């Protein structure tokens, strides 16, 4: 079935370093959503991208949707300990939202 | 309530026993989803409801799992004859509409199930 692949599965960074997670689909997506799950918490919606090539920013977070609408990325500049958690992408396909397996980010102070 | 609520927050049971997990979605949300998250893993989709009906039950891991939704609101996920591999956090989410991927899914805090 339809899958959304997310890499890397884990990422360990030093505080202040940048971080990027990638989301890929073999088919064209209608939209991409990104969620963050803090340790011990539940996924919380961050943002949605709909247009080809769209770029959105939230403070130190930059979200991109590929031109072909098959991939997306989340980039965090100068990570902080508050960025710790698992970041999930979710791709829209035929009315359904398909979640990737997430990238778990740990930040060493 | 303001958000999705789930009960119980924690459930410890013995292998072979049945358990019921409850989800109260956000009022007015027509779509409801159940996911399973094993320790440190991603979200495994189980089942969704459009109103009271569940068009696709193929995500349920086995016939020991069943779910229902009544009155277009509360949903119950039942696991019969629990096994140790059922241990996980069970997350419920709701969204305003079904049939669109553009709606935000609002997740509940989850139920942590431990099968001894």
XYZ file of N, CA, C and O in Angstrom, chain B residues 37-114:
312
model
N 1.187 2.714 19.059
C 2.590 3.122 19.042
C 3.352 2.263 20.038
O 3.193 2.413 21.247
N 4.151 1.357 19.500
C 5.002 0.549 20.369
C 6.175 1.386 20.813
O 6.489 2.406 20.200
N 6.853 0.949 21.865
C 7.901 1.744 22.504
C 8.923 2.256 21.496
O 9.584 1.485 20.814
N 9.009 3.580 21.394
C 10.001 4.192 20.526
C 9.740 4.049 19.047
O 10.583 4.407 18.229
N 8.562 3.548 18.690
C 8.260 3.310 17.281
C 7.310 4.363 16.724
O 6.859 5.261 17.434
N 7.020 4.221 15.435
C 6.117 5.152 14.781
C 4.663 4.829 15.053
O 4.335 3.990 15.900
N 3.802 5.498 14.328
C 2.360 5.327 14.491
C 1.868 4.231 13.552
O 2.053 4.303 12.351
N 1.227 3.225 14.136
C 0.631 2.153 13.346
C -0.867 2.407 13.280
O -1.560 2.369 14.300
N -1.391 2.646 12.080
C -2.802 2.923 11.911
C -3.612 1.650 12.146
O -3.279 0.583 11.629
N -4.669 1.761 12.930
C -5.513 0.611 13.221
C -6.844 0.672 12.495
O -7.228 -0.237 11.762
N -7.588 1.753 12.722
C -8.944 1.838 12.193
C -9.407 3.288 12.229
O -8.905 4.079 13.028
N -10.321 3.637 11.332
C -10.935 4.957 11.399
C -12.445 4.831 11.352
O -12.973 3.821 10.871
N -13.109 5.842 11.848
C -14.560 5.924 11.816
C -14.984 7.192 11.094
O -14.444 8.272 11.310
N -15.964 7.016 10.236
C -16.656 8.157 9.634
C -18.049 8.135 10.235
O -18.856 7.269 9.888
N -18.310 9.047 11.137
C -19.541 8.926 11.903
C -19.450 7.673 12.760
O -18.471 7.472 13.470
N -20.442 6.808 12.658
C -20.432 5.572 13.427
C -19.913 4.377 12.643
O -19.772 3.283 13.206
N -19.637 4.560 11.383
C -19.226 3.421 10.568
C -17.714 3.395 10.356
O -17.062 4.433 10.303
N -17.203 2.195 10.234
C -15.770 1.975 10.016
C -15.614 1.260 8.682
O -15.643 0.027 8.627
N -15.435 2.006 7.599
C -15.378 1.393 6.269
C -14.207 0.445 6.062
O -14.298 -0.473 5.259
N -13.123 0.677 6.766
C -11.912 -0.106 6.531
C -11.349 -0.608 7.852
O -10.871 0.177 8.645
N -11.436 -1.916 8.053
C -10.934 -2.507 9.295
C -9.640 -3.279 9.052
O -9.180 -4.022 9.919
N -9.043 -3.091 7.884
C -7.889 -3.908 7.509
C -6.651 -3.617 8.345
O -5.733 -4.413 8.386
N -6.627 -2.473 9.030
C -5.475 -2.140 9.850
C -5.445 -2.824 11.202
O -4.413 -2.807 11.874
N -6.548 -3.409 11.586
C -6.572 -4.108 12.876
C -5.646 -5.319 12.809
O -5.726 -6.107 11.875
N -4.755 -5.492 13.810
C -3.710 -6.527 13.742
C -4.242 -7.956 13.703
O -3.615 -8.827 13.110
N -5.359 -8.195 14.366
C -5.921 -9.548 14.387
C -7.401 -9.459 14.730
O -7.906 -8.383 15.056
N -8.077 -10.604 14.664
C -9.513 -10.605 14.984
C -9.764 -10.464 16.484
O -10.919 -10.422 16.920
N -8.698 -10.369 17.260
C -8.894 -10.105 18.698
C -9.200 -8.624 18.938
O -9.631 -8.253 20.011
N -8.929 -7.811 17.920
C -9.142 -6.371 18.027
C -10.473 -6.006 17.373
O -10.773 -6.438 16.267
N -11.250 -5.179 18.066
C -12.487 -4.661 17.495
C -12.701 -3.253 18.018
O -12.137 -2.870 19.052
N -13.485 -2.495 17.309
C -13.762 -1.128 17.736
C -15.161 -0.755 17.323
O -15.685 -1.257 16.329
N -15.745 0.109 18.117
C -17.055 0.625 17.762
C -17.139 2.085 18.176
O -16.364 2.567 19.010
N -18.089 2.749 17.549
C -18.338 4.156 17.869
C -19.843 4.347 17.898
O -20.542 3.938 16.973
N -20.312 4.942 18.934
C -21.751 5.121 19.093
C -22.100 6.601 19.151
O -21.346 7.411 19.723
N -23.238 6.924 18.541
C -23.722 8.303 18.582
C -22.788 9.287 17.909
O -22.871 10.494 18.162
N -21.923 8.769 17.043
C -20.993 9.650 16.354
C -20.006 10.328 17.271
O -19.379 11.326 16.895
N -19.850 9.782 18.476
C -18.961 10.438 19.428
C -17.962 9.440 20.014
O -16.992 9.096 19.359
N -18.263 8.925 21.190
C -17.326 8.068 21.921
C -17.018 6.791 21.140
O -17.892 6.197 20.510
N -15.741 6.399 21.204
C -15.335 5.147 20.575
C -14.661 4.249 21.606
O -14.001 4.737 22.531
N -14.842 2.962 21.427
C -14.202 1.973 22.296
C -13.400 0.997 21.448
O -13.917 0.464 20.468
N -12.159 0.804 21.823
C -11.310 -0.202 21.195
C -11.201 -1.365 22.173
O -10.806 -1.166 23.324
N -11.593 -2.539 21.729
C -11.575 -3.714 22.588
C -10.524 -4.698 22.094
O -10.456 -4.991 20.893
N -9.715 -5.171 23.016
C -8.736 -6.204 22.695
C -9.088 -7.429 23.529
O -9.105 -7.372 24.769
N -9.390 -8.514 22.853
C -9.748 -9.748 23.550
C -8.514 -10.626 23.705
O -7.602 -10.610 22.868
N -8.504 -11.386 24.784
C -7.422 -12.365 25.025
C -6.061 -11.711 24.771
O -5.286 -12.140 23.922
N -5.779 -10.669 25.524
C -4.566 -9.883 25.295
C -3.312 -10.742 25.325
O -3.206 -11.723 26.075
N -2.360 -10.349 24.490
C -1.051 -10.974 24.408
C 0.010 -9.937 24.775
O -0.248 -8.732 24.693
N 1.192 -10.404 25.127
C 2.253 -9.485 25.529
C 2.626 -8.534 24.392
O 2.990 -7.380 24.650
N 2.514 -8.999 23.147
C 2.867 -8.125 22.023
C 1.839 -7.013 21.806
O 2.064 -6.116 20.982
N 0.720 -7.057 22.552
C -0.256 -5.975 22.463
C 0.170 -4.772 23.295
O -0.437 -3.696 23.194
N 1.187 -4.940 24.119
C 1.664 -3.840 24.968
C 2.136 -2.700 24.095
O 3.006 -2.876 23.228
N 1.569 -1.529 24.313
C 1.876 -0.355 23.487
C 1.073 0.817 24.034
O 0.269 0.664 24.955
N 1.292 1.981 23.433
C 0.426 3.131 23.691
C -0.598 3.191 22.568
O -0.226 3.156 21.388
N -1.859 3.257 22.940
C -2.938 3.331 21.957
C -3.429 4.773 21.909
O -3.914 5.313 22.899
N -3.255 5.379 20.752
C -3.598 6.783 20.562
C -4.874 6.916 19.740
O -5.078 6.191 18.767
N -5.691 7.849 20.150
C -6.911 8.163 19.418
C -6.761 9.586 18.879
O -6.134 10.434 19.525
N -7.282 9.829 17.714
C -7.251 11.167 17.131
C -8.605 11.452 16.489
O -9.311 10.525 16.073
N -8.955 12.713 16.418
C -10.182 13.077 15.724
C -9.919 14.263 14.804
O -8.969 15.022 15.007
N -10.742 14.363 13.781
C -10.663 15.518 12.890
C -12.080 15.911 12.498
O -13.015 15.114 12.606
N -12.190 17.131 12.022
C -13.522 17.677 11.775
C -14.281 16.876 10.724
O -15.458 16.551 10.885
N -13.589 16.586 9.629
C -14.231 15.874 8.542
C -13.468 14.603 8.222
O -12.287 14.475 8.494
N -14.138 13.691 7.582
C -13.473 12.522 7.049
C -13.464 12.619 5.531
O -14.289 13.279 4.935
N -12.492 11.934 4.913
C -12.448 11.907 3.460
C -11.577 13.008 2.894
O -11.493 13.183 1.694
N -10.940 13.740 3.779
C -9.990 14.736 3.322
C -8.711 14.605 4.133
O -8.750 14.406 5.333
N -7.599 14.717 3.452
C -6.315 14.646 4.162
C -5.872 16.017 4.642
O -4.827 16.158 5.243
N -6.690 17.036 4.391
C -6.288 18.396 4.709
C -6.665 18.808 6.131
O -6.263 19.860 6.598
N -7.444 17.981 6.787
C -7.844 18.300 8.149
C -6.739 17.939 9.128
O -6.086 16.911 8.996
N -6.566 18.763 10.145
C -5.639 18.458 11.219
C -6.208 17.335 12.069
O -7.405 17.323 12.372
N -5.357 16.399 12.447
C -5.767 15.375 13.389
C -5.334 15.809 14.793
O -4.180 16.171 15.004
N -6.263 15.762 15.706
C -5.990 16.133 17.094
C -5.918 14.844 17.907
O -6.883 14.083 17.951
N -4.768 14.647 18.520
C -4.522 13.403 19.237
C -4.866 13.530 20.715
O -4.684 14.587 21.329
N -5.323 12.427 21.267
C -5.500 12.332 22.703
C -4.187 11.959 23.364
O -3.194 11.681 22.686
N -4.169 11.925 24.696
C -2.938 11.625 25.435
C -2.530 10.160 25.381
O -1.411 9.812 25.748
N -3.435 9.303 24.913
C -3.104 7.890 24.770
C -3.414 7.069 26.009
O -3.555 7.590 27.124
N -3.521 5.765 25.775
C -3.629 4.786 26.864
C -2.425 3.870 26.757
O -2.208 3.244 25.709
N -1.646 3.811 27.835
C -0.497 2.906 27.854
C -0.951 1.559 28.371
O -1.367 1.435 29.526
N -0.913 0.566 27.502
C -1.347 -0.785 27.858
C -0.137 -1.663 28.096
O 0.761 -1.742 27.245
N -0.114 -2.308 29.239
C 0.941 -3.258 29.573
C 0.303 -4.608 29.848
O -0.574 -4.719 30.713
